[in-house]
Coordinates of N, CA, C and O and ligand atoms in Angstrom, one line a residue:
X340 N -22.7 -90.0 -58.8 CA -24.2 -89.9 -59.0 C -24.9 -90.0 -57.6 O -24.7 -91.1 -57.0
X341 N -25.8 -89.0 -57.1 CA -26.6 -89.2 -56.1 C -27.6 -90.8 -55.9 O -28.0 -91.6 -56.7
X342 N -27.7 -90.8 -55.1 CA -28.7 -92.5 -54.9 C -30.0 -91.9 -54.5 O -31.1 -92.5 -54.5
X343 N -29.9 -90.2 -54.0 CA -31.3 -89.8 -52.8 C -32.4 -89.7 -54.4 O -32.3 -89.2 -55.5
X344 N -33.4 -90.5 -53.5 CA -34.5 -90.3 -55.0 C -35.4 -88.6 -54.3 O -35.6 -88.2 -53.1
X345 N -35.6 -88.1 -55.3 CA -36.8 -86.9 -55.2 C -38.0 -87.4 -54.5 O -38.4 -88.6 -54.7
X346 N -38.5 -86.7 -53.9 CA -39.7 -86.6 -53.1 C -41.1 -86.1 -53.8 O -41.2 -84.9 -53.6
X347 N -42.2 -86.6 -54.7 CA -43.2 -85.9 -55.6 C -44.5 -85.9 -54.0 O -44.6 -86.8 -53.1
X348 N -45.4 -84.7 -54.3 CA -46.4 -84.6 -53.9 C -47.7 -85.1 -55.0 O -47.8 -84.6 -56.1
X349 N -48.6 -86.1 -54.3 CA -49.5 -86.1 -54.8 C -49.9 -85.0 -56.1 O -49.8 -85.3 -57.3
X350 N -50.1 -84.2 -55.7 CA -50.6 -82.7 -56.7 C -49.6 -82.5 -58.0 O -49.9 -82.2 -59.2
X351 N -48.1 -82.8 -57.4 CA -46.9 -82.6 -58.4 C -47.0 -83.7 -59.7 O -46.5 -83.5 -60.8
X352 N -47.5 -84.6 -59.4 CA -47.5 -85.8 -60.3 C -48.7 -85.7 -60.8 O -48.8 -86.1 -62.0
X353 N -49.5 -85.3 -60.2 CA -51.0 -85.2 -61.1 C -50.9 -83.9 -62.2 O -51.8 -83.6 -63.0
X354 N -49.6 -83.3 -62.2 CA -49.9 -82.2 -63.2 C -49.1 -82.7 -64.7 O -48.8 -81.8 -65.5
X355 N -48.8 -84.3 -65.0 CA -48.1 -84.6 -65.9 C -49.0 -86.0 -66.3 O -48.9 -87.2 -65.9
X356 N -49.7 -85.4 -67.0 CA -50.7 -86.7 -67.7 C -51.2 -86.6 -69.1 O -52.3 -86.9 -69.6
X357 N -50.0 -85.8 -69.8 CA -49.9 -85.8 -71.7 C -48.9 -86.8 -72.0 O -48.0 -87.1 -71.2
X358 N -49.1 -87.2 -73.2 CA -48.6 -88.3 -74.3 C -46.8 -87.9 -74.3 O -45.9 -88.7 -74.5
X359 N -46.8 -86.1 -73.8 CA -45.2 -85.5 -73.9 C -45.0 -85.3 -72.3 O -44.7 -84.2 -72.1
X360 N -45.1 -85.7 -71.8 CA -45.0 -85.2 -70.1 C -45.7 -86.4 -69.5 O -46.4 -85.8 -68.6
X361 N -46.0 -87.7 -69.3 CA -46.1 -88.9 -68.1 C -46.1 -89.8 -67.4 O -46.0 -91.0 -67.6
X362 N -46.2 -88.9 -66.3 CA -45.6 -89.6 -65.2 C -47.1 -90.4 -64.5 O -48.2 -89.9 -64.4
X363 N -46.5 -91.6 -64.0 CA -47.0 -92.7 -62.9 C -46.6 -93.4 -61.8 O -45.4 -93.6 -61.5
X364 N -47.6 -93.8 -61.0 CA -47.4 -93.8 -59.5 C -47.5 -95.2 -59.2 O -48.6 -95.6 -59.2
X365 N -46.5 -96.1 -58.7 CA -46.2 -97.0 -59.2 C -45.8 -98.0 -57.4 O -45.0 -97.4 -56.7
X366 N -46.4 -99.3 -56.9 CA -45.9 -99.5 -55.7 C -47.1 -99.7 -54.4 O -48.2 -99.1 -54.3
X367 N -46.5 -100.7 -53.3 CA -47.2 -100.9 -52.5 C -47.8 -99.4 -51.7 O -47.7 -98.4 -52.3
X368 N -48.5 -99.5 -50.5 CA -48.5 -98.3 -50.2 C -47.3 -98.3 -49.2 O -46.9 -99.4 -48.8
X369 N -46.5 -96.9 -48.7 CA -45.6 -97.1 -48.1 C -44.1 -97.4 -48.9 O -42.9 -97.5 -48.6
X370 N -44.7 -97.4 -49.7 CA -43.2 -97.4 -51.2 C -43.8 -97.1 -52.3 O -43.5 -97.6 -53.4
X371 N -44.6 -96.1 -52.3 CA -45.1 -96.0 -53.4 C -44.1 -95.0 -54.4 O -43.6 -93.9 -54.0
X372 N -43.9 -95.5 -55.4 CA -42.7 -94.5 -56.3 C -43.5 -93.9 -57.8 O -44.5 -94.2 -58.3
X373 N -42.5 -93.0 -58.2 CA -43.2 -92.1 -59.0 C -42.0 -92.2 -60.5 O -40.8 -91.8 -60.7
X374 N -42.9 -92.9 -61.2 CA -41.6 -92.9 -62.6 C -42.7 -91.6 -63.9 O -43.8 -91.3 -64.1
X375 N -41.0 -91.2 -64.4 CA -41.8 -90.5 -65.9 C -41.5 -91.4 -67.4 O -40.6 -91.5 -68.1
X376 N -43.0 -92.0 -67.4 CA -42.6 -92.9 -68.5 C -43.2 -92.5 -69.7 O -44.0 -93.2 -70.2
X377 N -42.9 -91.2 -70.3 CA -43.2 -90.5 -71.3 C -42.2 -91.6 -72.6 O -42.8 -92.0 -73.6
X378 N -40.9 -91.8 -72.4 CA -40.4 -92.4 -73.4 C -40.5 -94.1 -73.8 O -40.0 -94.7 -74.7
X379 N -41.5 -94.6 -72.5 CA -41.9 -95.7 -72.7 C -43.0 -95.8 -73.7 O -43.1 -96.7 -74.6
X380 N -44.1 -94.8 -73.4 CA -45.6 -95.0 -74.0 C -45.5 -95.2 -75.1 O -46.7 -95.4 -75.4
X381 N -44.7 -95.5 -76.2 CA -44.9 -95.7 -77.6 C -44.3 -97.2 -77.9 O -44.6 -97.8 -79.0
X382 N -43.5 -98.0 -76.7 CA -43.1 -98.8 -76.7 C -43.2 -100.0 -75.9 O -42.5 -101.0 -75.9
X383 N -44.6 -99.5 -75.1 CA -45.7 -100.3 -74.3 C -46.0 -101.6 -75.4 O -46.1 -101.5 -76.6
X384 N -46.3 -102.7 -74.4 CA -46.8 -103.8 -75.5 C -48.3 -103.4 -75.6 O -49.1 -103.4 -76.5
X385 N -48.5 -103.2 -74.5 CA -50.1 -103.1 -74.2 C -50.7 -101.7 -75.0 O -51.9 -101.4 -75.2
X386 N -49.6 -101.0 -75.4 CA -50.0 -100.0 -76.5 C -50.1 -98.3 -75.3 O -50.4 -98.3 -74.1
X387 N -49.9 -97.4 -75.9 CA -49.7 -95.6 -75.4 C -50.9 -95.6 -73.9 O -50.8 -95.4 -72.7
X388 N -52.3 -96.0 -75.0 CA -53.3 -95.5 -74.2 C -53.5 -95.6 -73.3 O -54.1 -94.6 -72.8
X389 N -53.3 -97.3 -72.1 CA -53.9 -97.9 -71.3 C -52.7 -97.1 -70.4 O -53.2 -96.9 -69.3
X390 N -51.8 -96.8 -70.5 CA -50.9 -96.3 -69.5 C -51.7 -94.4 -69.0 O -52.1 -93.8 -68.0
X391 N -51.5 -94.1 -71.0 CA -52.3 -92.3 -70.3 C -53.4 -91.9 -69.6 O -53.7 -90.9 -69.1
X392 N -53.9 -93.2 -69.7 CA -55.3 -93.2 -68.9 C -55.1 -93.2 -67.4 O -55.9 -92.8 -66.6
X393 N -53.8 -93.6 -67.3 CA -54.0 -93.7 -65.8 C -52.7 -92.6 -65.5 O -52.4 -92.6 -64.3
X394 N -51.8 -91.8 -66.4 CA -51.5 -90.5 -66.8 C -51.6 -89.8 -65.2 O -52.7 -89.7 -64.8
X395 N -50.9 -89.5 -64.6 CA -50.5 -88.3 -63.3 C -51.4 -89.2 -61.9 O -51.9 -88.6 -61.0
X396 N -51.5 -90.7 -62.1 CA -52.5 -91.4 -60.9 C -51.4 -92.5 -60.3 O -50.2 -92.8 -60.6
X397 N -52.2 -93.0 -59.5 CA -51.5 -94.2 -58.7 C -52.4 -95.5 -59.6 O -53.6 -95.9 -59.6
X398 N -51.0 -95.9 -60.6 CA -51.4 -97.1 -61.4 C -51.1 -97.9 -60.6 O -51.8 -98.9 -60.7
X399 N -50.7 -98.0 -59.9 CA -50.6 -99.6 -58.6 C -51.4 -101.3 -59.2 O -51.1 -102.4 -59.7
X400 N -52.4 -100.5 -58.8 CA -53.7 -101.5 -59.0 C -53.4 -102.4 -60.6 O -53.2 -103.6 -60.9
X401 N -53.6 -101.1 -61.4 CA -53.4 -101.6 -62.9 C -52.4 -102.5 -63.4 O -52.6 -103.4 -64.2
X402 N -51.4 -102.2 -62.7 CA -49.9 -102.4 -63.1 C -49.9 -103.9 -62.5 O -49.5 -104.9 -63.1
X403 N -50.4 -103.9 -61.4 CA -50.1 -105.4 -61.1 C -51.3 -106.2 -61.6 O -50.9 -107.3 -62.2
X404 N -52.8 -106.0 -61.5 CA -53.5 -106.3 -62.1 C -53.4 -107.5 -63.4 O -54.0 -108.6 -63.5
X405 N -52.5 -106.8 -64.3 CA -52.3 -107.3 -66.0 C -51.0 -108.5 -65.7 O -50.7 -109.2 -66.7
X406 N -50.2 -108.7 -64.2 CA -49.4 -109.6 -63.8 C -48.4 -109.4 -65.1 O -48.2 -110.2 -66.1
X407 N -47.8 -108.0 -64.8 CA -46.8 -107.8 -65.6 C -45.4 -108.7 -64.9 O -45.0 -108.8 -63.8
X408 N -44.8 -109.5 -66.2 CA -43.5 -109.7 -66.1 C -42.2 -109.2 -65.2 O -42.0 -108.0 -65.0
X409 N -41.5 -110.0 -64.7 CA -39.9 -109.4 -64.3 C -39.6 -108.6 -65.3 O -39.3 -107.5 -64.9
X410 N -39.5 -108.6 -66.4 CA -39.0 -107.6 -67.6 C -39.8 -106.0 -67.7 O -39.4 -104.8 -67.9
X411 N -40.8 -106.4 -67.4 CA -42.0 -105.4 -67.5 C -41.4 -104.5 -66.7 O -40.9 -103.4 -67.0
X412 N -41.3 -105.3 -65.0 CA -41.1 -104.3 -64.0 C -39.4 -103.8 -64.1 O -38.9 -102.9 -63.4
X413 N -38.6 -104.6 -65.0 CA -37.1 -104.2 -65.2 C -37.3 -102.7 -66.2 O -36.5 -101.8 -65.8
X414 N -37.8 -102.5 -66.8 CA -38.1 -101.5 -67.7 C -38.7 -100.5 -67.4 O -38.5 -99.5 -68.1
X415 N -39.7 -100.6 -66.1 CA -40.1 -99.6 -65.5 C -39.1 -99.5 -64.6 O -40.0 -99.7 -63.8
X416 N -38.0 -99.5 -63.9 CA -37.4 -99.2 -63.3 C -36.7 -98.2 -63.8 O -36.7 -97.0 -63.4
X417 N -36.1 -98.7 -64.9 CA -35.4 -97.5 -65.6 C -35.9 -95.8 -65.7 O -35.2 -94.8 -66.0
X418 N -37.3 -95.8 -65.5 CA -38.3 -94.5 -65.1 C -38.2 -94.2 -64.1 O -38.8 -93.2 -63.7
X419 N -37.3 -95.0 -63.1 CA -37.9 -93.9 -61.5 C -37.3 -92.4 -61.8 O -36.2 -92.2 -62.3
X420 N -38.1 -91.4 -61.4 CA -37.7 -90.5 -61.1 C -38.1 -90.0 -59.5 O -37.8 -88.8 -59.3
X421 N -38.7 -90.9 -58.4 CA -38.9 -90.3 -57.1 C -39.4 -90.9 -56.6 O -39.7 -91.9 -57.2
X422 N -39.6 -91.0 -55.4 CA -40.9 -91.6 -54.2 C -42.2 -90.6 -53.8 O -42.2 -89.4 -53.9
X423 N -42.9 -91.2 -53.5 CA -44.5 -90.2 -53.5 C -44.7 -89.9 -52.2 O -44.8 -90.9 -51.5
X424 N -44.9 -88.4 -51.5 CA -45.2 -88.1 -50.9 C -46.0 -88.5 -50.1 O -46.9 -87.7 -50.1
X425 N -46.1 -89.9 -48.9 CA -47.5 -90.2 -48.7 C -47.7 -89.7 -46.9 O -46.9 -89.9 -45.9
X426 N -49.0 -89.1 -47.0 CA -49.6 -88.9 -46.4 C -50.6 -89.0 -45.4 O -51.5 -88.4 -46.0
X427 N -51.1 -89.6 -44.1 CA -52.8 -90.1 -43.9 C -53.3 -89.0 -44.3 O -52.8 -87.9 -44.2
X428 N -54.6 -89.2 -44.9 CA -55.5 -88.4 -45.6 C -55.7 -87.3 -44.9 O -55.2 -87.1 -43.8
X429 N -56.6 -86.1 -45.9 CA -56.4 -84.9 -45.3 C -56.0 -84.6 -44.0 O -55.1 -85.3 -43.4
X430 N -56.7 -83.3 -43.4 CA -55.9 -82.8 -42.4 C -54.2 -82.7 -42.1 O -53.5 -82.5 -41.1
X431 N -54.2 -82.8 -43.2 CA -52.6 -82.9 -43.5 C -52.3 -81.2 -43.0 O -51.4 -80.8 -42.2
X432 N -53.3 -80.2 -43.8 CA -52.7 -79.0 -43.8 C -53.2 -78.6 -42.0 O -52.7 -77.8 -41.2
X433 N -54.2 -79.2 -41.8 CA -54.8 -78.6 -40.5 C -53.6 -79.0 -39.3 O -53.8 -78.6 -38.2
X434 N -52.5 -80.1 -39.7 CA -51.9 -80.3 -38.8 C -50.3 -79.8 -38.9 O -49.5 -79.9 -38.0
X435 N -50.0 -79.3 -40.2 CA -49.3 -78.6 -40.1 C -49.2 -77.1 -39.5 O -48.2 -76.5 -39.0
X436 N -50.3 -76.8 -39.8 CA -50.8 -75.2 -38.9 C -50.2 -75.9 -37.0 O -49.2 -75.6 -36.4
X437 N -51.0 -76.7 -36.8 CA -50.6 -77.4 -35.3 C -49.7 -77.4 -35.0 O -49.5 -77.0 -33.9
X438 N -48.6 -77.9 -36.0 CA -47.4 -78.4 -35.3 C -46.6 -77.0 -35.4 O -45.5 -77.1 -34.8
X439 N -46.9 -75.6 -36.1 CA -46.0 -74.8 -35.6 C -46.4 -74.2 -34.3 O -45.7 -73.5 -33.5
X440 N -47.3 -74.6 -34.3 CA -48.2 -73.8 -33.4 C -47.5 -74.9 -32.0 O -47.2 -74.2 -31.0
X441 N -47.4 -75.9 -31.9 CA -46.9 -76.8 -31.1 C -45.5 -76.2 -30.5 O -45.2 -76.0 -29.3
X442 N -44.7 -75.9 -31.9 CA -43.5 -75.6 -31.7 C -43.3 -74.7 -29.9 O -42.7 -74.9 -28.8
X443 N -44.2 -73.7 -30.6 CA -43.8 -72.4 -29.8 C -44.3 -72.8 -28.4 O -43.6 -72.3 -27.5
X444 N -45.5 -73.7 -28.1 CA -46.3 -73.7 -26.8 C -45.5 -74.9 -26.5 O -45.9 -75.2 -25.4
X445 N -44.5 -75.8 -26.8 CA -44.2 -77.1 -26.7 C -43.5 -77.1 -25.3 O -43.6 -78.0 -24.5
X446 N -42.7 -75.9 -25.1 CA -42.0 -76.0 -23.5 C -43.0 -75.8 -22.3 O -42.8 -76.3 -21.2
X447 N -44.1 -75.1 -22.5 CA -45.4 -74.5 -21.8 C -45.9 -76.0 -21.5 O -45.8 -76.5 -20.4
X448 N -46.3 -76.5 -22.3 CA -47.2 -78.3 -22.5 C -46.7 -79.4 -21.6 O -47.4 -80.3 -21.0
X449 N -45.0 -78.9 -21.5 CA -43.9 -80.0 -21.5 C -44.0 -79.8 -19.5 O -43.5 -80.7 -18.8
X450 N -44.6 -78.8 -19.0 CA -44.5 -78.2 -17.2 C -46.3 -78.7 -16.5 O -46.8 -79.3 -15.6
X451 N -46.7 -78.2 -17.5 CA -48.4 -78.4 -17.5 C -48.7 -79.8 -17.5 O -49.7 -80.0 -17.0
X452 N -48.3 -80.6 -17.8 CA -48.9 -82.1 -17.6 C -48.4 -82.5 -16.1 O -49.3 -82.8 -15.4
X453 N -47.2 -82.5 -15.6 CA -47.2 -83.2 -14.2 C -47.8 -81.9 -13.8 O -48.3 -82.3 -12.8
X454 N -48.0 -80.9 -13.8 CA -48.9 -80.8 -12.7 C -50.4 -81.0 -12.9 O -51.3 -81.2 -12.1
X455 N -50.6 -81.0 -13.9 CA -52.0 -81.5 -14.1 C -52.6 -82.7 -13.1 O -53.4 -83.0 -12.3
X456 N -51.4 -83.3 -14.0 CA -51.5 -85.1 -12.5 C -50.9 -85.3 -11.3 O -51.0 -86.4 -10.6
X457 N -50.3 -84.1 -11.0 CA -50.3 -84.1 -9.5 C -51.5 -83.5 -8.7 O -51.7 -83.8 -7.5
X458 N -52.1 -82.4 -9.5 CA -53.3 -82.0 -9.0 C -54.8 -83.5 -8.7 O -55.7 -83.6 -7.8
X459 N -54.6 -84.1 -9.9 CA -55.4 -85.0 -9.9 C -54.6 -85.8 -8.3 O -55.0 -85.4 -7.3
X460 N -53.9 -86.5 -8.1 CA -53.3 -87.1 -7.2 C -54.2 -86.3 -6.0 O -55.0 -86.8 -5.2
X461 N -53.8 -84.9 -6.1 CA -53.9 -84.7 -4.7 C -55.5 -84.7 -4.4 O -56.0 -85.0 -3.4
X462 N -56.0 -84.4 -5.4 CA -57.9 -84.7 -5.9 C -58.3 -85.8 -5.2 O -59.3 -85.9 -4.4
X463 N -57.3 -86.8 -5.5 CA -58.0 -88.5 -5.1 C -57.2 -88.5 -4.0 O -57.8 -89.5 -3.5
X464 N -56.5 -88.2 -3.3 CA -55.9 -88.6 -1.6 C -57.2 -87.6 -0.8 O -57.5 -87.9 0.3
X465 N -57.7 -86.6 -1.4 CA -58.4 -85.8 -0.2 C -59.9 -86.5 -0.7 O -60.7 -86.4 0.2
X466 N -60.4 -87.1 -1.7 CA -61.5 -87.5 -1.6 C -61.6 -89.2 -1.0 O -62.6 -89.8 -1.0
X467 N -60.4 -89.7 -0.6 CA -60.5 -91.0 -0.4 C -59.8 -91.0 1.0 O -59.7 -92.0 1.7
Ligands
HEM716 C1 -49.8 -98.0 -65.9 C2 -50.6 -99.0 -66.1 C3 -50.3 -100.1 -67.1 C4 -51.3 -100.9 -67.6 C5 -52.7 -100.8 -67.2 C6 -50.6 -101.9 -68.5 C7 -51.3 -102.8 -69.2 C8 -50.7 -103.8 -70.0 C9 -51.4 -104.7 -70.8 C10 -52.9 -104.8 -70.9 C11 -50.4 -105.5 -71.3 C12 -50.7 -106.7 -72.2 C13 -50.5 -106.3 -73.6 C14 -50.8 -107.5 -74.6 O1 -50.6 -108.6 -74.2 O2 -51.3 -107.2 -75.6 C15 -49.1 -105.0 -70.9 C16 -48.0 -105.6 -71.3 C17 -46.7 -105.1 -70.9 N1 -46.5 -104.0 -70.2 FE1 -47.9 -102.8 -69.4 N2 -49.3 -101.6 -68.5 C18 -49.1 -100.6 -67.7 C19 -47.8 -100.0 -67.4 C20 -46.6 -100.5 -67.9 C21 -45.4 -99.8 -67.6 C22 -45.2 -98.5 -66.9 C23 -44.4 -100.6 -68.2 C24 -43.0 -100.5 -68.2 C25 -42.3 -99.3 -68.1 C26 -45.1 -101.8 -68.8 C27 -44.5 -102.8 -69.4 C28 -45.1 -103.8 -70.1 C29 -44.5 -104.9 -70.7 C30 -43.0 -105.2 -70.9 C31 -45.5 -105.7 -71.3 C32 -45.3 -107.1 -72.0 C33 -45.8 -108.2 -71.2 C34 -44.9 -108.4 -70.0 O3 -43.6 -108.5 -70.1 O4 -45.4 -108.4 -68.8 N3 -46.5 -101.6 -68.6 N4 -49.3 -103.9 -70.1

């Protein structure tokens, strides 16, 4: 059996927030994990609803919040299905455009800086 957990995007987990399909986002930031606890929700103490409500989101807050039990969190374990995509906030896509764009100009970039600063060097020996 594989140990590698799946990778969910933000967007991918928000598309499963029915009673038959959900999943929750579960975890510090930086570990944040992604369980489908569709076969839990009827077997919640706290009851179906308080979980769908927070249905395809980052229950984090909630979850710890209610100072769920070692059992609690033994039980949700049995749900992982991934880890969550995390990202610094937008500009996610604007820097993906960059970095291909990086790719190609990256040997050009890599010549251009010393001389940049050797130009400055020689800037400050003739003005001083
Ligand atoms: C997603 C947000 C969640 C919220 C807001 C929430 C809320 C609550 C609340 C209010 C109770 C107290 C019920 C009562 O005493 O009448 C409770 C109990 C419990 N919940 Fe949740 N719950 C959440 C998710 C989960 C999940 C995903 C699991 C496990 C898969 C879980 C497992 C338990 C267990 C085992 C209890 C019994 C008390 C304990 O052992 O801590 N809960 N929950």
């Amino acid at each position: 059996m594989s140990t590698e957990l799946k990778v969910f995007t933000q967007e991918e987990v928000a598309a499963h927030t029915t009673a038959e399909d959900c999943w929750i986002i579960v975890g510090e930031a930086g570990e944040k994990k992604v369980y489908d606890v569709t076969k839990y929700l009827d077997d919640h103490p706290g009851g179906p609803e308080i979980i769908l409500d927070l249905a395809g989101q980052d229950a984090n807050e909630e979850f710890e919040d209610i100072g769920h039990s070692t059992d609690a969190r033994k039980a949700l374990a049995k749900y992982l299905i991934g880890t969550l995509k995390e990202e610094p906030k937008k500009a996610t896509a604007a820097k993906t455009a960059n970095a291909t764009k990086q790719v190609s100009s990256g040997n050009n970039s890599l010549y251009v800086f010393p001389i940049i600063v050797v130009v400055f060097a020689l800037l400050y020996k003739l003005m001083n």
